[in-house]
Amino acid sequence: MTVMEHLQALAGGIGTTVTLTLAAFGVGAVAGFPLALARRSSQWWLRLPALAVIEVLRAIPPLVWLFIVFYVIGADFPLMTPFQAAVAGLGLIAAAYLAEIYRAGLDAVPDGQWEAASATGIGTLTTYRKVVLPQAALIVVPPAATYLIALLKDSAVASVVGTTDITFLAFQEARVTLEGFEVFVIAAALYLALSAPVALVARTADRLISRRLGL
Amino acid sequence: MNHPPQPLLEASDICIAYGGHQVVHDVSLAVAPGEVISLIGPSGAGKSSFLRSINWLEPPCSGTLTFDGSTFRGLRDGGVSKRQLQGLRRSIGMVFQQFNLFPHLSALENVVLAQVHALGRSKAEARERALQELHHVGLGEVTDKLPSKCSGGQQQRIAIARALALDPQVMLFDEPTSALDPEYAMDVLVTMRRLADEGMTMLVVTHEMHFAAEVADRVVFMAEGRVVEEGPAAALIRDPQHERTQKFLAAVKGR
């Protein structure tokens, strides 16, 4: 078998890997926000549950977590496809990680910004919207992009519950052709090619942000 | 200005504590309209804490503040509502040691923001006013720059313009020149002196004794969280009565 043939066999999984990663990241980006706010709350009944959820989701290996979602939760929703289960499972893990990234971003906005805003008499909500979030959003871009790359790699575990991503097709191709080494090197190259542009964006963003915020 | 009948702002028996450690003890101060008061004293004297209690950035644990016909009570005496606080803060301008400009906004946007979101001015009106205030502090040329592209002296004057644009009745300055090179500090002090000449009521925590002596009407010397001595600015700095004040001023002048 030639490299081209292996590549053709795996190419069908690229779309699935990318969609799965972006969908899980999207779930995490949205769900992570209230989780981060709860985690920073001065109210213990918000803070402690948020902390528990974040720590549990981060402590369980993605592989184990996916099996739990697929077999336990999936049993109650028989219509859930492997892809949907993977989006839900990885999305929840992403929510936990992104919540911590958001929290760090919010914490990185100096107290003086809150003081300056409240000293002018603008409300808490406006302070968040106009002063704190725009700065935190910039601070969050590089670590969030780094996490996106990590998630791209973690998405490979979805193959074990039957999501037909790059890794799933690589398993198949290796079994059929018995050229496991070549096949998985190609799979690795595909993951590398997908993550490189994200890494580039992260680096550029980091530079621009430092300049913009005068850090 | 000598004891006019009605003070604009009156702080009575202000106490401030951090985690059980009291840093300001029963400080009282009445401020007449148009009066400029300098708060001086060694670090840790509670000057900044007291200043910050006036717009409730440092809520006092006890004591009261009377301003513009309203009374604000310390935490132990009932505290204040959020709405009350916003009203108080909209009428009192504050300038910080570290400027605390919004780094993601241009100089102009820094001055526009609170006008729109605290006072409800239209964007056009706020812009107009911001340009006016920036010109007023001598910064007509930096309006579109980010704070990080401005010198420290310019940043602090942007911060002054940001506060002035809200038409404050009182301006609080918390060591406004301490983070600045002497050259830039002078620009800020000149701006402050002009404000004082224009009749702005000002409370200034400062280590600039020249400013205190020349611009302030009255000087309050604090040490260990208490007011030790107060009096007409020039006289107090030239001829302090209390031993603690003498020691402090001798040390500062000897520098």
Tab-separated table of C-alpha atoms in Angstrom:
chain	number	residue	atom	x	y	z
A	1	MET	CA	0.000	0.000	0.000
A	2	THR	CA	1.214	3.496	-0.774
A	3	VAL	CA	1.205	6.519	1.464
A	4	MET	CA	-1.453	8.066	-0.763
A	5	GLU	CA	-3.750	5.092	-0.277
A	6	HIS	CA	-3.370	5.192	3.504
A	7	LEU	CA	-3.982	8.922	3.420
A	8	GLN	CA	-7.120	8.449	1.383
A	9	ALA	CA	-8.370	5.910	3.901
A	10	LEU	CA	-7.853	8.304	6.799
A	11	ALA	CA	-8.982	11.484	5.064
A	12	GLY	CA	-12.622	10.645	5.644
A	13	GLY	CA	-12.006	11.042	9.382
A	14	ILE	CA	-10.584	14.548	9.193
A	15	GLY	CA	-13.993	16.178	8.995
A	16	THR	CA	-15.259	14.131	11.943
A	17	THR	CA	-12.203	14.934	14.064
A	18	VAL	CA	-12.458	18.647	13.300
A	19	THR	CA	-16.227	18.842	13.830
A	20	LEU	CA	-16.037	16.814	17.016
A	21	THR	CA	-13.250	19.007	18.403
A	22	LEU	CA	-14.940	22.268	17.496
A	23	ALA	CA	-18.350	21.110	18.755
A	24	ALA	CA	-16.917	19.933	22.083
A	25	PHE	CA	-14.949	23.171	22.364
A	26	GLY	CA	-18.109	25.135	21.624
A	27	VAL	CA	-20.029	23.273	24.327
A	28	GLY	CA	-17.170	23.905	26.740
A	29	ALA	CA	-16.790	27.569	25.787
A	30	VAL	CA	-20.450	28.235	26.524
A	31	ALA	CA	-20.919	25.973	29.560
A	32	GLY	CA	-17.567	26.985	31.015
A	33	PHE	CA	-18.615	30.595	31.423
A	34	PRO	CA	-21.356	30.222	34.052
A	35	LEU	CA	-19.173	27.583	35.688
A	36	ALA	CA	-16.315	30.104	35.967
A	37	LEU	CA	-18.639	32.773	37.376
A	38	ALA	CA	-20.019	30.313	39.915
A	39	ARG	CA	-16.489	29.246	40.829
A	40	ARG	CA	-15.600	32.882	41.562
A	41	SER	CA	-18.821	33.639	43.408
A	42	SER	CA	-18.679	34.889	46.972
A	43	GLN	CA	-21.639	32.573	47.707
A	44	TRP	CA	-20.448	29.155	48.915
A	45	TRP	CA	-23.534	27.393	47.537
A	46	LEU	CA	-22.479	28.446	44.054
A	47	ARG	CA	-18.739	28.212	44.528
A	48	LEU	CA	-18.477	24.742	46.087
A	49	PRO	CA	-20.657	22.827	43.592
A	50	ALA	CA	-18.815	24.538	40.724
A	51	LEU	CA	-15.493	23.573	42.268
A	52	ALA	CA	-16.671	19.962	42.683
A	53	VAL	CA	-17.897	19.706	39.085
A	54	ILE	CA	-14.665	21.174	37.717
A	55	GLU	CA	-12.404	18.934	39.786
A	56	VAL	CA	-14.344	15.754	39.032
A	57	LEU	CA	-14.439	16.425	35.294
A	58	ARG	CA	-10.730	17.157	35.221
A	59	ALA	CA	-9.750	14.193	37.384
A	60	ILE	CA	-11.449	11.452	35.360
A	61	PRO	CA	-9.499	10.330	32.272
A	62	PRO	CA	-11.343	11.351	29.085
A	63	LEU	CA	-11.437	7.709	27.982
A	64	VAL	CA	-13.160	6.555	31.153
A	65	TRP	CA	-15.501	9.535	31.133
A	66	LEU	CA	-16.510	8.827	27.541
A	67	PHE	CA	-17.362	5.222	28.356
A	68	ILE	CA	-19.490	6.427	31.237
A	69	VAL	CA	-21.317	8.921	29.035
A	70	PHE	CA	-21.723	6.429	26.216
A	71	TYR	CA	-22.828	3.390	28.219
A	72	VAL	CA	-24.624	4.879	31.180
A	73	ILE	CA	-26.085	8.112	29.914
A	74	GLY	CA	-26.311	6.821	26.349
A	75	ALA	CA	-28.523	3.959	27.591
A	76	ASP	CA	-31.202	6.458	28.584
A	77	PHE	CA	-30.971	8.227	25.248
A	78	PRO	CA	-30.915	5.426	22.719
A	79	LEU	CA	-30.993	7.979	19.910
A	80	MET	CA	-27.614	9.370	20.874
A	81	THR	CA	-25.055	8.539	18.226
A	82	PRO	CA	-21.427	7.839	19.154
A	83	PHE	CA	-20.586	11.263	17.735
A	84	GLN	CA	-23.151	13.021	19.926
A	85	ALA	CA	-22.017	11.122	22.999
A	86	ALA	CA	-18.444	12.125	22.254
A	87	VAL	CA	-19.423	15.795	21.825
A	88	ALA	CA	-21.315	15.702	25.125
A	89	GLY	CA	-18.564	13.890	27.005
A	90	LEU	CA	-15.637	15.897	25.685
A	91	GLY	CA	-17.711	19.090	25.837
A	92	LEU	CA	-18.230	18.667	29.577
A	93	ILE	CA	-14.536	18.095	30.139
A	94	ALA	CA	-13.809	21.148	27.999
A	95	ALA	CA	-16.264	23.152	30.119
A	96	ALA	CA	-14.263	22.291	33.240
A	97	TYR	CA	-10.919	23.227	31.691
A	98	LEU	CA	-12.245	26.373	30.022
A	99	ALA	CA	-13.940	27.429	33.270
A	100	GLU	CA	-10.526	27.381	34.925
A	101	ILE	CA	-9.027	29.312	32.009
A	102	TYR	CA	-11.825	31.892	32.207
A	103	ARG	CA	-11.390	32.143	35.943
A	104	ALA	CA	-7.668	32.806	35.569
A	105	GLY	CA	-8.481	35.422	32.912
A	106	LEU	CA	-10.988	37.166	35.170
A	107	ASP	CA	-8.587	37.015	38.116
A	108	ALA	CA	-5.849	38.524	35.949
A	109	VAL	CA	-7.820	41.750	35.537
A	110	PRO	CA	-6.369	43.917	38.326
A	111	ASP	CA	-8.516	45.008	41.279
A	112	GLY	CA	-7.729	48.575	40.273
A	113	GLN	CA	-9.937	48.109	37.204
A	114	TRP	CA	-12.900	47.190	39.393
A	115	GLU	CA	-12.118	50.093	41.701
A	116	ALA	CA	-11.812	52.590	38.873
A	117	ALA	CA	-15.070	51.373	37.366
A	118	SER	CA	-17.032	51.406	40.604
A	119	ALA	CA	-15.532	54.769	41.593
A	120	THR	CA	-17.193	56.252	38.514
A	121	GLY	CA	-20.518	54.791	39.605
A	122	ILE	CA	-21.088	52.313	36.775
A	123	GLY	CA	-22.900	49.124	37.803
A	124	THR	CA	-21.496	45.627	38.200
A	125	LEU	CA	-23.010	44.341	34.973
A	126	THR	CA	-21.653	47.230	32.927
A	127	THR	CA	-18.278	46.823	34.609
A	128	TYR	CA	-18.221	43.197	33.502
A	129	ARG	CA	-19.373	44.013	29.982
A	130	LYS	CA	-17.291	47.080	29.256
A	131	VAL	CA	-14.243	46.805	31.469
A	132	VAL	CA	-13.518	43.317	32.783
A	133	LEU	CA	-14.687	40.914	30.071
A	134	PRO	CA	-12.985	42.697	27.153
A	135	GLN	CA	-9.682	42.466	29.019
A	136	ALA	CA	-10.254	38.935	30.297
A	137	ALA	CA	-11.266	37.809	26.788
A	138	LEU	CA	-7.909	38.934	25.418
A	139	ILE	CA	-6.013	37.283	28.261
A	140	VAL	CA	-7.931	34.037	27.700
A	141	VAL	CA	-7.199	33.617	23.972
A	142	PRO	CA	-3.713	32.033	24.197
A	143	PRO	CA	-4.491	29.447	26.916
A	144	ALA	CA	-7.836	28.672	25.274
A	145	ALA	CA	-6.085	28.054	21.932
A	146	THR	CA	-3.578	25.808	23.685
A	147	TYR	CA	-6.470	23.903	25.194
A	148	LEU	CA	-8.098	23.610	21.764
A	149	ILE	CA	-4.984	21.754	20.589
A	150	ALA	CA	-5.111	19.475	23.624
A	151	LEU	CA	-8.766	18.796	22.900
A	152	LEU	CA	-7.990	17.978	19.272
A	153	LYS	CA	-5.642	15.275	20.507
A	154	ASP	CA	-8.050	14.077	23.208
A	155	SER	CA	-10.770	13.746	20.583
A	156	ALA	CA	-8.993	10.558	19.460
A	157	VAL	CA	-10.525	8.729	22.426
A	158	ALA	CA	-13.926	9.138	20.770
A	159	SER	CA	-12.849	6.405	18.365
A	160	VAL	CA	-13.301	3.774	21.092
A	161	VAL	CA	-17.024	4.453	21.308
A	162	GLY	CA	-17.283	4.199	17.537
A	163	THR	CA	-16.910	7.759	16.298
A	164	THR	CA	-15.394	7.458	12.824
A	165	ASP	CA	-12.639	10.000	13.289
A	166	ILE	CA	-9.023	9.895	12.089
A	167	THR	CA	-7.965	7.471	14.822
A	168	PHE	CA	-10.938	5.143	14.251
A	169	LEU	CA	-10.145	4.904	10.540
A	170	ALA	CA	-6.460	4.423	11.334
A	171	PHE	CA	-7.317	1.410	13.502
A	172	GLN	CA	-9.383	-0.026	10.670
A	173	GLU	CA	-6.766	0.657	8.015
A	174	ALA	CA	-4.009	-0.847	10.164
A	175	ARG	CA	-6.044	-3.978	10.808
A	176	VAL	CA	-6.836	-4.442	7.133
A	177	THR	CA	-3.428	-3.620	5.647
A	178	LEU	CA	-1.233	-4.794	8.538
A	179	GLU	CA	0.881	-1.672	8.018
A	180	GLY	CA	0.199	-0.204	11.440
A	181	PHE	CA	3.384	1.831	11.681
A	182	GLU	CA	2.875	3.673	8.394
A	183	VAL	CA	-0.800	4.238	9.046
A	184	PHE	CA	-0.324	5.704	12.494
A	185	VAL	CA	2.558	7.914	11.392
A	186	ILE	CA	0.199	9.337	8.792
A	187	ALA	CA	-2.498	9.778	11.432
A	188	ALA	CA	0.046	11.620	13.604
A	189	ALA	CA	0.964	13.848	10.667
A	190	LEU	CA	-2.702	14.697	10.145
A	191	TYR	CA	-3.134	15.729	13.807
A	192	LEU	CA	0.043	17.793	13.544
A	193	ALA	CA	-1.186	19.535	10.403
A	194	LEU	CA	-4.489	20.364	12.095
A	195	SER	CA	-2.955	21.746	15.275
A	196	ALA	CA	-0.188	23.823	13.653
A	197	PRO	CA	-2.419	26.679	12.470
A	198	VAL	CA	-4.100	26.875	15.890
A	199	ALA	CA	-0.698	27.098	17.562
A	200	LEU	CA	0.276	29.843	15.152
A	201	VAL	CA	-2.894	31.784	15.920
A	202	ALA	CA	-2.262	31.375	19.656
A	203	ARG	CA	1.248	32.740	19.374
A	204	THR	CA	0.275	35.706	17.241
A	205	ALA	CA	-2.634	36.491	19.541
A	206	ASP	CA	-0.343	36.367	22.546
A	207	ARG	CA	1.968	38.979	21.020
A	208	LEU	CA	-0.842	41.276	19.934
A	209	ILE	CA	-2.544	41.078	23.310
A	210	SER	CA	0.578	41.899	25.282
A	211	ARG	CA	1.025	44.947	23.136
A	212	ARG	CA	-2.615	45.963	23.328
A	213	LEU	CA	-2.928	45.731	27.108
A	214	GLY	CA	0.556	47.105	27.679
A	215	LEU	CA	1.535	44.084	29.769
B	1	MET	CA	-11.469	79.550	53.445
B	2	ASN	CA	-12.526	79.719	57.088
B	3	HIS	CA	-15.275	77.566	58.567
B	4	PRO	CA	-18.254	78.367	56.361
B	5	PRO	CA	-21.586	77.371	57.878
B	6	GLN	CA	-22.403	74.362	55.680
B	7	PRO	CA	-19.760	71.727	54.884
B	8	LEU	CA	-20.162	69.972	51.522
B	9	LEU	CA	-18.908	66.735	52.969
B	10	GLU	CA	-18.560	65.651	56.543
B	11	ALA	CA	-16.951	62.457	57.773
B	12	SER	CA	-17.604	61.663	61.431
B	13	ASP	CA	-15.781	59.115	63.563
B	14	ILE	CA	-14.728	56.960	60.616
B	15	CYS	CA	-13.245	53.613	61.642
B	16	ILE	CA	-11.730	51.180	59.162
B	17	ALA	CA	-10.542	47.663	59.911
B	18	TYR	CA	-9.079	44.877	57.803
B	19	GLY	CA	-9.779	41.441	59.207
B	20	GLY	CA	-10.033	42.661	62.780
B	21	HIS	CA	-6.997	44.941	62.507
B	22	GLN	CA	-8.088	48.539	62.839
B	23	VAL	CA	-6.202	50.965	60.579
B	24	VAL	CA	-8.282	54.138	60.982
B	25	HIS	CA	-9.592	55.265	64.382
B	26	ASP	CA	-12.430	57.772	64.728
B	27	VAL	CA	-11.308	60.198	62.060
B	28	SER	CA	-13.578	63.181	61.477
B	29	LEU	CA	-13.244	65.809	58.812
B	30	ALA	CA	-15.538	68.507	57.473
B	31	VAL	CA	-14.867	69.790	53.982
B	32	ALA	CA	-16.225	73.142	52.843
B	33	PRO	CA	-17.210	73.745	49.214
B	34	GLY	CA	-14.148	74.757	47.213
B	35	GLU	CA	-11.770	73.743	49.953
B	36	VAL	CA	-8.522	71.924	49.123
B	37	ILE	CA	-7.285	69.621	51.869
B	38	SER	CA	-4.028	67.702	51.853
B	39	LEU	CA	-3.733	64.549	53.919
B	40	ILE	CA	-0.135	63.915	54.853
B	41	GLY	CA	1.698	61.502	57.103
B	42	PRO	CA	3.948	58.446	57.119
B	43	SER	CA	2.995	55.306	55.173
B	44	GLY	CA	0.581	53.146	57.085
B	45	ALA	CA	-0.955	56.198	58.725
B	46	GLY	CA	-4.359	55.340	57.244
B	47	LYS	CA	-4.511	58.393	54.943
B	48	SER	CA	-5.346	56.398	51.833
B	49	SER	CA	-7.771	54.149	53.675
B	50	PHE	CA	-9.572	57.179	55.039
B	51	LEU	CA	-9.660	58.833	51.619
B	52	ARG	CA	-11.009	55.624	50.070
B	53	SER	CA	-13.738	55.430	52.684
B	54	ILE	CA	-15.160	58.708	51.414
B	55	ASN	CA	-16.424	57.064	48.223
B	56	TRP	CA	-16.885	53.758	50.020
B	57	LEU	CA	-14.147	51.888	48.157
B	58	GLU	CA	-13.090	51.085	51.707
B	59	PRO	CA	-16.378	50.755	53.554
B	60	PRO	CA	-15.888	52.083	57.083
B	61	CYS	CA	-16.873	49.646	59.837
B	62	SER	CA	-18.389	52.485	61.808
B	63	GLY	CA	-18.914	56.211	61.524
B	64	THR	CA	-20.995	58.279	59.139
B	65	LEU	CA	-20.479	60.338	56.065
B	66	THR	CA	-22.772	63.216	55.208
B	67	PHE	CA	-22.673	64.415	51.652
B	68	ASP	CA	-25.069	66.452	49.602
B	69	GLY	CA	-27.902	66.006	52.110
B	70	SER	CA	-27.525	62.224	52.394
B	71	THR	CA	-26.089	60.259	55.280
B	72	PHE	CA	-24.067	57.114	54.718
B	73	ARG	CA	-23.562	54.802	57.671
B	74	GLY	CA	-20.654	52.429	58.279
B	75	LEU	CA	-21.144	48.654	58.082
B	76	ARG	CA	-21.854	48.245	61.790
B	77	ASP	CA	-24.297	51.154	61.793
B	78	GLY	CA	-26.506	49.859	59.023
B	79	GLY	CA	-24.370	50.224	55.894
B	80	VAL	CA	-25.555	51.636	52.585
B	81	SER	CA	-27.531	50.308	49.654
B	82	LYS	CA	-26.051	49.742	46.226
B	83	ARG	CA	-28.173	52.526	44.755
B	84	GLN	CA	-27.036	54.974	47.436
B	85	LEU	CA	-23.447	54.024	46.716
B	86	GLN	CA	-23.711	54.604	42.995
B	87	GLY	CA	-25.160	58.042	43.645
B	88	LEU	CA	-22.324	58.879	46.028
B	89	ARG	CA	-19.667	57.670	43.623
B	90	ARG	CA	-21.104	59.541	40.671
B	91	SER	CA	-20.719	62.792	42.600
B	92	ILE	CA	-17.190	62.093	43.808
B	93	GLY	CA	-14.285	61.835	41.387
B	94	MET	CA	-11.330	59.633	42.235
B	95	VAL	CA	-7.757	59.617	40.966
B	96	PHE	CA	-5.575	56.644	41.860
B	97	GLN	CA	-1.857	56.265	42.419
B	98	GLN	CA	-1.617	53.680	39.620
B	99	PHE	CA	-3.986	55.643	37.313
B	100	ASN	CA	-6.199	52.556	36.782
B	101	LEU	CA	-7.079	53.567	33.249
B	102	PHE	CA	-8.913	50.979	31.174
B	103	PRO	CA	-6.028	49.585	29.078
B	104	HIS	CA	-8.198	48.261	26.233
B	105	LEU	CA	-9.778	51.668	25.595
B	106	SER	CA	-8.290	54.783	24.002
B	107	ALA	CA	-7.825	57.927	26.073
B	108	LEU	CA	-11.061	59.303	24.653
B	109	GLU	CA	-13.017	56.088	25.287
B	110	ASN	CA	-11.705	56.041	28.857
B	111	VAL	CA	-13.287	59.442	29.420
B	112	VAL	CA	-16.485	58.546	27.527
B	113	LEU	CA	-17.341	55.231	29.234
B	114	ALA	CA	-18.756	56.329	32.584
B	115	GLN	CA	-20.470	59.374	31.092
B	116	VAL	CA	-22.569	57.024	28.985
B	117	HIS	CA	-23.028	54.186	31.464
B	118	ALA	CA	-23.240	56.048	34.767
B	119	LEU	CA	-24.776	59.371	33.750
B	120	GLY	CA	-26.714	58.195	30.705
B	121	ARG	CA	-25.311	60.825	28.358
B	122	SER	CA	-25.545	60.182	24.645
B	123	LYS	CA	-22.393	58.925	22.929
B	124	ALA	CA	-22.071	62.146	20.922
B	125	GLU	CA	-22.495	64.323	23.990
B	126	ALA	CA	-20.027	62.217	25.984
B	127	ARG	CA	-17.479	62.388	23.156
B	128	GLU	CA	-17.806	66.128	22.940
B	129	ARG	CA	-17.338	66.467	26.682
B	130	ALA	CA	-14.414	64.016	26.731
B	131	LEU	CA	-12.578	66.045	24.083
B	132	GLN	CA	-13.208	69.147	26.135
B	133	GLU	CA	-11.851	67.571	29.319
B	134	LEU	CA	-8.807	66.117	27.577
B	135	HIS	CA	-8.009	69.563	26.156
B	136	HIS	CA	-8.567	70.983	29.613
B	137	VAL	CA	-5.792	68.787	31.061
B	138	GLY	CA	-3.558	69.579	28.100
B	139	LEU	CA	-3.983	66.299	26.223
B	140	GLY	CA	-5.775	67.259	23.029
B	141	GLU	CA	-3.229	65.260	21.045
B	142	VAL	CA	-3.491	61.821	22.644
B	143	THR	CA	-7.227	61.217	22.349
B	144	ASP	CA	-6.955	58.127	20.135
B	145	LYS	CA	-3.967	56.557	21.858
B	146	LEU	CA	-4.150	53.572	24.158
B	147	PRO	CA	-2.986	54.308	27.718
B	148	SER	CA	0.054	52.059	27.234
B	149	LYS	CA	1.235	54.450	24.489
B	150	CYS	CA	1.063	57.454	26.821
B	151	SER	CA	3.577	58.615	29.432
B	152	GLY	CA	2.749	58.190	33.108
B	153	GLY	CA	2.024	61.891	33.430
B	154	GLN	CA	-0.323	61.764	30.464
B	155	GLN	CA	-2.044	58.673	31.853
B	156	GLN	CA	-2.669	60.360	35.170
B	157	ARG	CA	-4.091	63.427	33.436
B	158	ILE	CA	-6.360	61.191	31.355
B	159	ALA	CA	-7.532	59.719	34.659
B	160	ILE	CA	-8.217	63.238	35.962
B	161	ALA	CA	-10.179	64.049	32.794
B	162	ARG	CA	-12.131	60.798	33.203
B	163	ALA	CA	-13.202	61.881	36.687
B	164	LEU	CA	-13.913	65.522	35.760
B	165	ALA	CA	-16.178	64.559	32.867
B	166	LEU	CA	-18.713	63.286	35.405
B	167	ASP	CA	-19.066	66.743	36.967
B	168	PRO	CA	-17.952	65.670	40.437
B	169	GLN	CA	-18.622	67.889	43.409
B	170	VAL	CA	-15.488	66.613	45.115
B	171	MET	CA	-12.276	65.134	43.754
B	172	LEU	CA	-10.263	62.584	45.717
B	173	PHE	CA	-6.593	62.135	44.850
B	174	ASP	CA	-4.796	59.096	46.272
B	175	GLU	CA	-1.060	59.828	45.974
B	176	PRO	CA	-1.563	60.942	42.380
B	177	THR	CA	2.126	61.617	41.689
B	178	SER	CA	3.807	58.837	43.692
B	179	ALA	CA	4.152	56.545	40.669
B	180	LEU	CA	5.556	59.289	38.430
B	181	ASP	CA	8.982	60.631	37.517
B	182	PRO	CA	9.450	64.151	38.939
B	183	GLU	CA	9.142	65.711	35.502
B	184	TYR	CA	5.793	64.047	34.822
B	185	ALA	CA	4.657	64.633	38.398
B	186	MET	CA	5.010	68.343	37.743
B	187	ASP	CA	2.536	68.178	34.812
B	188	VAL	CA	0.007	66.495	37.072
B	189	LEU	CA	0.579	68.928	39.931
B	190	VAL	CA	0.112	71.891	37.584
B	191	THR	CA	-3.179	70.387	36.414
B	192	MET	CA	-4.274	69.888	40.017
B	193	ARG	CA	-3.321	73.399	40.966
B	194	ARG	CA	-5.428	74.756	38.125
B	195	LEU	CA	-8.354	72.656	39.277
B	196	ALA	CA	-7.960	74.068	42.763
B	197	ASP	CA	-7.835	77.601	41.369
B	198	GLU	CA	-11.050	76.919	39.484
B	199	GLY	CA	-12.751	76.208	42.794
B	200	MET	CA	-12.880	72.388	42.802
B	201	THR	CA	-13.248	70.819	46.222
B	202	MET	CA	-10.308	68.471	46.616
B	203	LEU	CA	-8.926	65.940	49.087
B	204	VAL	CA	-5.367	65.009	48.272
B	205	VAL	CA	-3.266	62.312	49.913
B	206	THR	CA	0.248	63.350	49.001
B	207	HIS	CA	3.906	63.320	49.859
B	208	GLU	CA	4.459	66.528	47.871
B	209	MET	CA	4.933	69.026	50.677
B	210	HIS	CA	5.314	71.939	48.275
B	211	PHE	CA	1.944	71.150	46.787
B	212	ALA	CA	0.412	70.794	50.244
B	213	ALA	CA	1.902	74.080	51.414
B	214	GLU	CA	1.119	76.106	48.319
B	215	VAL	CA	-2.110	74.746	46.931
B	216	ALA	CA	-3.999	73.287	49.886
B	217	ASP	CA	-6.079	75.483	52.173
B	218	ARG	CA	-5.763	73.045	55.018
B	219	VAL	CA	-3.420	70.189	55.894
B	220	VAL	CA	-4.359	67.180	57.981
B	221	PHE	CA	-1.480	65.202	59.439
B	222	MET	CA	-2.262	61.578	60.249
B	223	ALA	CA	-0.205	58.916	62.006
B	224	GLU	CA	-1.130	55.448	63.262
B	225	GLY	CA	-4.678	55.783	61.943
B	226	ARG	CA	-5.472	59.008	63.789
B	227	VAL	CA	-5.499	62.704	63.012
B	228	VAL	CA	-2.578	64.132	64.952
B	229	GLU	CA	-2.754	67.730	63.860
B	230	GLU	CA	-4.547	69.878	61.334
B	231	GLY	CA	-4.506	73.502	60.369
B	232	PRO	CA	-3.974	76.078	57.639
B	233	ALA	CA	-1.604	74.506	55.134
B	234	ALA	CA	1.294	76.925	54.999
B	235	ALA	CA	1.361	77.466	58.765
B	236	LEU	CA	1.193	73.785	59.661
B	237	ILE	CA	3.996	72.834	57.312
B	238	ARG	CA	6.176	75.770	58.324
B	239	ASP	CA	5.494	75.543	62.031
B	240	PRO	CA	4.039	72.203	63.162
B	241	GLN	CA	2.923	72.142	66.792
B	242	HIS	CA	2.831	68.429	67.554
B	243	GLU	CA	6.045	66.526	68.115
B	244	ARG	CA	4.987	63.682	65.801
B	245	THR	CA	4.293	66.173	62.988
B	246	GLN	CA	7.616	67.903	63.552
B	247	LYS	CA	9.458	64.596	63.315
B	248	PHE	CA	7.667	63.647	60.097
B	249	LEU	CA	8.151	67.006	58.405
B	250	ALA	CA	11.814	67.135	59.421
B	251	ALA	CA	12.337	63.718	57.862
B	252	VAL	CA	10.494	64.646	54.667
B	253	LYS	CA	12.267	67.986	54.271
B	254	GLY	CA	15.628	66.408	55.004
B	255	ARG	CA	15.248	64.076	52.025
